[in-house]
Short mmCIF file of C-alpha atoms in Angstrom, two decimals:
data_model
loop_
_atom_site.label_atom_id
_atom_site.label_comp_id
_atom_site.label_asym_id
_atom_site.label_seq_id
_atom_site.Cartn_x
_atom_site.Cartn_y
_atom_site.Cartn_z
CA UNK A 10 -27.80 -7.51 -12.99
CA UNK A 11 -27.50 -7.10 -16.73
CA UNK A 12 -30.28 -7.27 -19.30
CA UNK A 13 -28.90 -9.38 -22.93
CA UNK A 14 -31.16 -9.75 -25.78
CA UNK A 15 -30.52 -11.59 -29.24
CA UNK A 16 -28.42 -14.25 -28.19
CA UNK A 17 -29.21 -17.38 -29.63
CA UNK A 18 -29.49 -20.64 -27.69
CA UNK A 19 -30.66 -23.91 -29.91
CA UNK A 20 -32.16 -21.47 -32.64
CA UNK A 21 -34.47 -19.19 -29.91
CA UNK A 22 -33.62 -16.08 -28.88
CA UNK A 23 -33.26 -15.61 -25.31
CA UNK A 24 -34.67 -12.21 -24.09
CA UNK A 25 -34.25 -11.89 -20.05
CA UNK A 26 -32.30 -10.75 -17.00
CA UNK A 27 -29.21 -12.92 -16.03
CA UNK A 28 -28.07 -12.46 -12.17
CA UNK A 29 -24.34 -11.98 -12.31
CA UNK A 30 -22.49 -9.41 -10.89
CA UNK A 31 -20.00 -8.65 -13.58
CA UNK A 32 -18.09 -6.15 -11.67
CA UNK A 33 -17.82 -8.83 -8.96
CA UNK A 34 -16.25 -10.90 -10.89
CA UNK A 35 -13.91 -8.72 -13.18
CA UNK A 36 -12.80 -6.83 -10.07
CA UNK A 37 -12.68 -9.26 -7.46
CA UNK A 38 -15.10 -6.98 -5.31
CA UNK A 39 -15.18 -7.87 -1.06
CA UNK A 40 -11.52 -9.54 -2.16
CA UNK A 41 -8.41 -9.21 -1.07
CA UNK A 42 -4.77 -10.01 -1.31
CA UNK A 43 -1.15 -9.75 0.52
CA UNK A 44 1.49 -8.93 -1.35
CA UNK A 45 5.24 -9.31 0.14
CA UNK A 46 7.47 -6.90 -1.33
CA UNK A 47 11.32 -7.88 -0.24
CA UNK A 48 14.33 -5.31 0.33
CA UNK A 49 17.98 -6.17 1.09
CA UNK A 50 20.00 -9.60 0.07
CA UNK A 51 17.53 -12.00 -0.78
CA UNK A 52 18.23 -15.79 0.78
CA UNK A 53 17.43 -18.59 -1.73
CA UNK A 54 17.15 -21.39 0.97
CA UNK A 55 14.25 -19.75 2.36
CA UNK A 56 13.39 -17.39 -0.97
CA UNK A 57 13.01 -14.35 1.77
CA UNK A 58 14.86 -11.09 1.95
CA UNK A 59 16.45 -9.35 4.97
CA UNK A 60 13.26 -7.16 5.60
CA UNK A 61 9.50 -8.27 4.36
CA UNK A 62 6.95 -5.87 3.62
CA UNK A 63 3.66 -7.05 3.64
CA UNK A 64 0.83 -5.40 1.53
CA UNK A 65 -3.07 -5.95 1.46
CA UNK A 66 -4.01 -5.19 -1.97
CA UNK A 67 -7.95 -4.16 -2.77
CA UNK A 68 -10.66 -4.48 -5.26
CA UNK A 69 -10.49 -1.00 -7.75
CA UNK A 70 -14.35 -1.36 -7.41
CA UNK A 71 -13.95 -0.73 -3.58
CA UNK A 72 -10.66 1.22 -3.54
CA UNK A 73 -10.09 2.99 -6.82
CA UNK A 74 -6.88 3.67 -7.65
CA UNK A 75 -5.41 3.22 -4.36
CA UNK A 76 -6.03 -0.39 -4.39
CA UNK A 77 -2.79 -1.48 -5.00
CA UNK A 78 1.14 -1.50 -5.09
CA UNK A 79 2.01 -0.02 -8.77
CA UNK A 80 5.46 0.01 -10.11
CA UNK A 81 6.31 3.73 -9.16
CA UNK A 82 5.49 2.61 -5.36
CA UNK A 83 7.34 -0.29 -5.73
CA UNK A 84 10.52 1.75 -6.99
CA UNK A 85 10.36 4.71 -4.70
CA UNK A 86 10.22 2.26 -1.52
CA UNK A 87 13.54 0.91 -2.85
CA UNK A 88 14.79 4.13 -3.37
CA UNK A 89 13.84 4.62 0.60
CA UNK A 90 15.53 1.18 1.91
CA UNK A 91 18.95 2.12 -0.21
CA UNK A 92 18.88 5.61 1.52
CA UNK A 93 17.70 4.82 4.75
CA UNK A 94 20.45 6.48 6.55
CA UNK A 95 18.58 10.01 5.20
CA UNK A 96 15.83 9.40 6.92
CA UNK A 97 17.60 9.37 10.92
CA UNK A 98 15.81 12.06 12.29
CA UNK A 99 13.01 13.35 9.85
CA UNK A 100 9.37 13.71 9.36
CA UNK A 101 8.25 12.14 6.66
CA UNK A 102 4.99 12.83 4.93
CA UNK A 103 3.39 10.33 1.95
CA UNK A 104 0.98 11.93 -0.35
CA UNK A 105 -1.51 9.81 -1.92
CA UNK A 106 -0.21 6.96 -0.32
CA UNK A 107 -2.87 4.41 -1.76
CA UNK A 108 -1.93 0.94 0.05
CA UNK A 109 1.02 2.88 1.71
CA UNK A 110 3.97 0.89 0.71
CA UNK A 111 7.00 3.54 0.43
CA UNK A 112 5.67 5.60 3.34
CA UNK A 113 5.24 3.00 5.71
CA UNK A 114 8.72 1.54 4.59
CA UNK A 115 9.87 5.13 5.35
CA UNK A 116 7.99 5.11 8.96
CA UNK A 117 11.32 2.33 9.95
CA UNK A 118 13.58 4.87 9.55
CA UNK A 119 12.44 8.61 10.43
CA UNK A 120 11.62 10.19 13.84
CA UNK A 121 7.63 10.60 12.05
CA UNK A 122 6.06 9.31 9.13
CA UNK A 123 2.11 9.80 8.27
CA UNK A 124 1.02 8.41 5.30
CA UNK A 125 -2.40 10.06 3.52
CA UNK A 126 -4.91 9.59 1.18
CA UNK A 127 -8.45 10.96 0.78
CA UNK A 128 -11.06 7.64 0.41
CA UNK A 129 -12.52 5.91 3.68
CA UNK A 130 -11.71 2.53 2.03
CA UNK A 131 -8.22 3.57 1.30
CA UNK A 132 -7.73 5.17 4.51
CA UNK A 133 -8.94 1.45 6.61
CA UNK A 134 -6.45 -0.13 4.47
CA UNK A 135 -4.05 2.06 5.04
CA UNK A 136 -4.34 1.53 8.83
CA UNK A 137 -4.09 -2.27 7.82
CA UNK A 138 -1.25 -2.38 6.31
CA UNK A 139 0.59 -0.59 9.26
CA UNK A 140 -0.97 -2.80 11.55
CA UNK A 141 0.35 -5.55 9.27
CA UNK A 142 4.04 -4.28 9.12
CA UNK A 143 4.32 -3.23 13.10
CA UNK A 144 4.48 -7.25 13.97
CA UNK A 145 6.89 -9.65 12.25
CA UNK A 146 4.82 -12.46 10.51
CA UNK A 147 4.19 -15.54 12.36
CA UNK A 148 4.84 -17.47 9.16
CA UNK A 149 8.28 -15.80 8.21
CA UNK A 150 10.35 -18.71 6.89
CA UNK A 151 13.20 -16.42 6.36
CA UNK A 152 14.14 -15.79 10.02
CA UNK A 153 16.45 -18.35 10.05
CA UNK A 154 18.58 -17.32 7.42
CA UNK A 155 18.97 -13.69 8.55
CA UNK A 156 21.84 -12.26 10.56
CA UNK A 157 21.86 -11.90 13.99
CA UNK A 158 22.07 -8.08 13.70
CA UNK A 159 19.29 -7.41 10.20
CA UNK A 160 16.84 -9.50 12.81
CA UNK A 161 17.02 -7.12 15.82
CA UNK A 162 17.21 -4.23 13.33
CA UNK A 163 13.99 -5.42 11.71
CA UNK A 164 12.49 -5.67 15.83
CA UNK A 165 13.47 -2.13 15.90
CA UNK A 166 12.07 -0.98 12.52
CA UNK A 167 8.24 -2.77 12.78
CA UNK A 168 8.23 -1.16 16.67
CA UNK A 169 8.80 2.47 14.48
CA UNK A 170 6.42 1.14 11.75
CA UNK A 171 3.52 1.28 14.73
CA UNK A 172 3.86 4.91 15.13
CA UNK A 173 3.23 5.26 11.58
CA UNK A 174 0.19 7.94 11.48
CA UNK A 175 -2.58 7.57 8.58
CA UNK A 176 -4.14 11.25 7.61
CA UNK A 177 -7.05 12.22 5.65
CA UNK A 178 -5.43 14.49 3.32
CA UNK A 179 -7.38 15.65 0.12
CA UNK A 180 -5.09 18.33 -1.66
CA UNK A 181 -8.04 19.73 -2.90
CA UNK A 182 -9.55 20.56 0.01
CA UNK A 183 -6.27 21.91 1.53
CA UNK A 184 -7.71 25.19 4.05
CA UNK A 185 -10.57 22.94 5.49
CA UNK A 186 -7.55 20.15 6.60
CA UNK A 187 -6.92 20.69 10.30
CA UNK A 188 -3.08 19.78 9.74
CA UNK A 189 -1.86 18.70 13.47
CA UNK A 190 1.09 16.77 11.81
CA UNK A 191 4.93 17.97 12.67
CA UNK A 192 6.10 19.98 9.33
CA UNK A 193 7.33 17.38 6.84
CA UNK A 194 11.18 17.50 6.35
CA UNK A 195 10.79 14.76 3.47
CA UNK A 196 7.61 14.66 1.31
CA UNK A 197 6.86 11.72 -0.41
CA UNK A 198 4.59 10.54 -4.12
CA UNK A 199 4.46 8.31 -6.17
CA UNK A 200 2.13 8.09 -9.16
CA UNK A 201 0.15 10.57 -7.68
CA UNK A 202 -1.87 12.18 -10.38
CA UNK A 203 -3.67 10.10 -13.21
CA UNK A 204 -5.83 12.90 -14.90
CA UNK A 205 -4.58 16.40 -14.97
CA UNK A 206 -7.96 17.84 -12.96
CA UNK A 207 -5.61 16.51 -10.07
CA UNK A 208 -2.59 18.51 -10.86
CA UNK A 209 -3.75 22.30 -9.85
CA UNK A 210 -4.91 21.11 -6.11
CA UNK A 211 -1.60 18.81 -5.73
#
């Protein structure tokens, strides 16, 4: 609750407590939201693409800065899908994965993938949104309009998707991490610092 004093209602000042959240409601705090992020030809009949990725998105109260899909994530996971064949036969490791999207992407094309991050709340979600991506949707209008070989492809990529590993990994703390993870052939990041205290650890 916040405290006000000196507003004026019908000339008397109001002096009091008023019981709103504010944080609740600027943030959307206990909220959530999917976000579908499409890769290959998109299909206007059914406004879907050839592969769906589907993204639950966080309160910043809740999740910090790893609530959400922000433009460098959204640009690096297309960077994966156009180079997919690079990925055949890799481990691939995420830093600072946040809501995951470019290193779960990744997970449907490499031998490993284990996305990471270092907050409990950001670390459930993460384990969400693999969850969410290692079963096509039950409401995926698109089906129908994708080729016989992109639909068994995308059976084959979700079944990868749900060996996708999620790792506490503070860089920070790097000698007290109990790293049981093959060695990463491709490291992955993506908007990974936003003050510079960050930078020395990473």
């Amino acid at each position: 609750p916040h405290r006000f004093a000196g507003s004026m209602l019908g000339g008397r000042e109001k002096l009091g407590t008023v019981d709103i959240q504010w944080q609740q409601y600027a943030f959307g705090a206990g909220h959530t939201r999917r976000k579908t992020v499409g890769f290959g030809q998109h299909h206007k009949k059914t406004q879907s693409h050839d592969f769906e990725m589907y993204i639950r998105e966080m309160s910043i109260v809740e999740a910090g800065l790893g609530c959400a899909v922000w433009d460098a994530a959204i640009i690096l996971a297309r960077w994966v899908w156009d180079y997919q064949k690079q990925f055949a036969g890799k481990c691939v490791l995420e830093l600072g994965s946040g809501v995951g999207l470019p290193g779960i992407l990744a997970a449907a094309f490499a031998e490993t993938a284990t996305v990471s991050d270092c907050q409990p709340q950001v670390l459930e979600n993460l384990r969400y949104n693999v969850e969410l991506n290692s079963k096509a949707a039950d409401d995926d209008e698109g089906e129908s309009a994708r080729s016989e070989d992109i639909r068994t492809a995308a059976l084959q990529w979700r079944q990868k998707i749900a060996a996708c590993r999620v790792m506490d990994l503070d860089w920070d703390q790097i000698d007290a991490i109990d790293y049981d993870h093959p060695q990463a052939d491709i490291i992955l990041g993506s908007e990974l610092t936003y003050t510079p205290i960050s930078v020395e650890g990473l």
